C-alpha atoms as one frame of an Amber mdcrd trajectory, in Angstrom:
protein
  84.793  84.264 113.532  88.207  82.896 114.399  90.822  85.023 116.115  94.594
  84.796 116.526  96.075  86.604 119.514  99.798  87.253 119.086 101.437  86.595
 122.473 104.847  85.104 121.646 107.182  88.092 122.137 109.702  88.581 124.923
 108.472  91.901 126.334 112.014  93.177 126.863 110.971  96.864 127.030 109.123
  96.099 130.275 112.319  94.938 132.001 111.756  93.193 135.333 107.975  92.975
 134.817 108.462  90.353 132.107 111.371  88.514 133.687 109.096  85.696 134.865
 105.966  86.205 132.732 105.001  87.166 129.183 103.504  90.618 128.522  99.921
  89.332 128.229 100.145  88.210 131.873 100.983  91.682 133.212  98.325  92.839
 135.678  95.954  95.697 134.924  93.260  96.402 137.502  93.544  92.956 139.088
  93.444  90.963 135.844  96.108  90.058 133.293  96.091  91.798 129.912  95.077
  88.531 128.204  91.958  88.366 130.388  90.915  91.868 129.314  91.409  90.828
 125.671  89.416  87.600 125.985  86.587  89.362 127.821  86.232  91.910 124.985
  86.263  89.178 122.347  83.690  87.086 124.215  81.375  90.089 124.652  81.274
  90.293 120.856  80.635  86.571 120.391  84.193  85.620 119.440  85.150  82.376
 121.188  87.169  80.458 118.563  90.602  81.747 119.606  94.180  80.565 119.190
  97.237  82.198 120.723 100.803  81.801 119.564 103.344  80.968 122.233 107.101
  81.225 122.525 108.406  83.053 125.609 107.455  81.302 128.894 104.533  79.457
 127.285 103.599  77.571 130.452 102.609  80.777 132.229  99.869  81.397 129.656
  98.776  77.771 129.298  98.544  77.334 133.083  96.396  80.455 133.380  94.145
  79.924 130.342  93.760  76.153 130.438  91.386  74.978 127.715  89.739  78.383
 127.098  91.817  78.855 123.916  93.858  76.826 121.469  97.650  77.132 121.387
 100.234  77.325 118.635 103.794  76.999 119.924 106.516  78.638 117.824 109.962
  77.201 118.600 111.316  80.172 116.655 109.428  83.478 116.514 107.592  83.777
 113.206 106.176  87.301 113.396 102.732  88.525 112.384 102.546  87.439 108.732
 104.292  84.084 109.073 102.145  83.138 112.081  99.030  83.774 109.999 100.460
  81.669 107.175 101.354  78.856 109.593  97.760  78.812 110.867  96.189  78.784
 107.398  94.643  75.315 107.729  92.997  76.297 111.043  91.699  79.612 109.672
  90.206  78.256 106.470  87.517  77.735 105.240  86.187  80.799 107.133  85.787
  83.885 104.946  87.308  86.289 107.472  89.403  86.128 110.619  90.718  88.553
 113.218  94.268  89.077 114.496  95.019  90.934 117.742  98.236  91.958 119.424
  98.444  90.270 122.814  99.817  93.416 124.443  97.117  95.795 123.252  93.900
  96.377 125.162  90.951  98.441 124.063  87.235  98.982 124.406  86.698  98.796
 120.656  83.311  97.641 119.355  84.458  94.534 117.478  80.959  93.889 116.148
  80.873  97.272 114.418  84.367  96.749 113.012  83.437  93.294 111.700  80.310
  94.723 110.056  82.409  97.447 108.401  84.816  94.901 106.866  84.579  94.506
 103.079  85.352  91.271 101.197  88.820  90.923  99.657  90.386  93.483 102.023
  92.246  93.831 105.280  90.503  96.097 107.790  92.889  97.623 110.317  91.950
  99.540 113.451  93.846 102.841 113.310  94.386 105.776 115.589  95.286 109.048
 113.864  98.335 107.645 112.113  99.153 104.029 112.978  97.748 100.532 113.280
  96.419  99.923 116.782  96.677  96.157 117.202  93.486  94.806 115.556  93.116
  93.461 112.008  90.361  91.675 110.129  91.598  89.677 107.149  89.670  88.231
 104.246  90.674  84.655 103.427  91.978  85.869 100.050  95.145  86.942 101.899
  96.360  83.386 101.334  96.200  83.774  97.538  96.744  87.526  97.142  99.292
  89.314  99.347  98.260  92.680  97.860  94.770  93.062  99.321  93.624  96.620
  99.903  94.118  97.801 103.475  91.108  99.728 104.753  91.551 101.864 107.876
  88.868 101.544 110.531  88.543 104.313 113.102  86.404 104.451 116.209  86.613
 106.735 119.199  87.601 104.386 121.992  90.292 103.694 124.530  93.258 101.614
 123.394  96.733 101.086 124.762  99.734  99.058 123.662 101.173  98.112 127.054
 104.637  97.363 125.673 106.382 100.135 127.615 106.226 101.149 131.275 104.689
 104.529 130.357 101.873 103.016 128.273 101.279 100.302 130.850 100.801 102.975
 133.519  98.420 104.847 131.189  96.316 101.689 130.808  96.337 101.047 134.554
  95.183 104.603 135.198  92.384 104.272 132.633  91.066 101.078 134.228  91.424
 102.466 137.749  89.465 105.583 136.687  86.824 103.336 135.074  86.554 101.297
 138.281  86.253 104.455 140.380  83.643 105.978 138.040  81.547 102.797 138.005
  81.451 102.784 141.835  80.226 106.375 142.096
């Protein structure tokens, strides 16, 4: 399965923390957010990954090297237009995944992939909103009105786009580290 990680945004809500680095390079428990994301994907056998770049792209490319592919956007395209721009890379695969580059989780991607139905978009949801993970059927390129199927799983997830949520994620990983040492 191919995966797009959306990492191009400016991260303005994080103020000084993103002055010299993009959000996916913010540290959580000694590793940048992007490292947590890649580790989860790799655990579930997902290695064919492309990230979109815009803000301070060299910070990500220097860190990741050749572990992923890159798609530079001179002008921010947003979620849907980035997918459309990457159509030729995504096809002919039947399904592909899209992740927000500022959202970390311990979601079981394998279970979510297995729950996906053809001709739909499966979206990881908390109680009431999308939580940064989508699985698209390739038919999205010919039918913009695919059914959206919510996928729910009890797991940790955090969008680290604000200081408060970043601190919540740091606390979660610190607690996990402490619990694993006991």
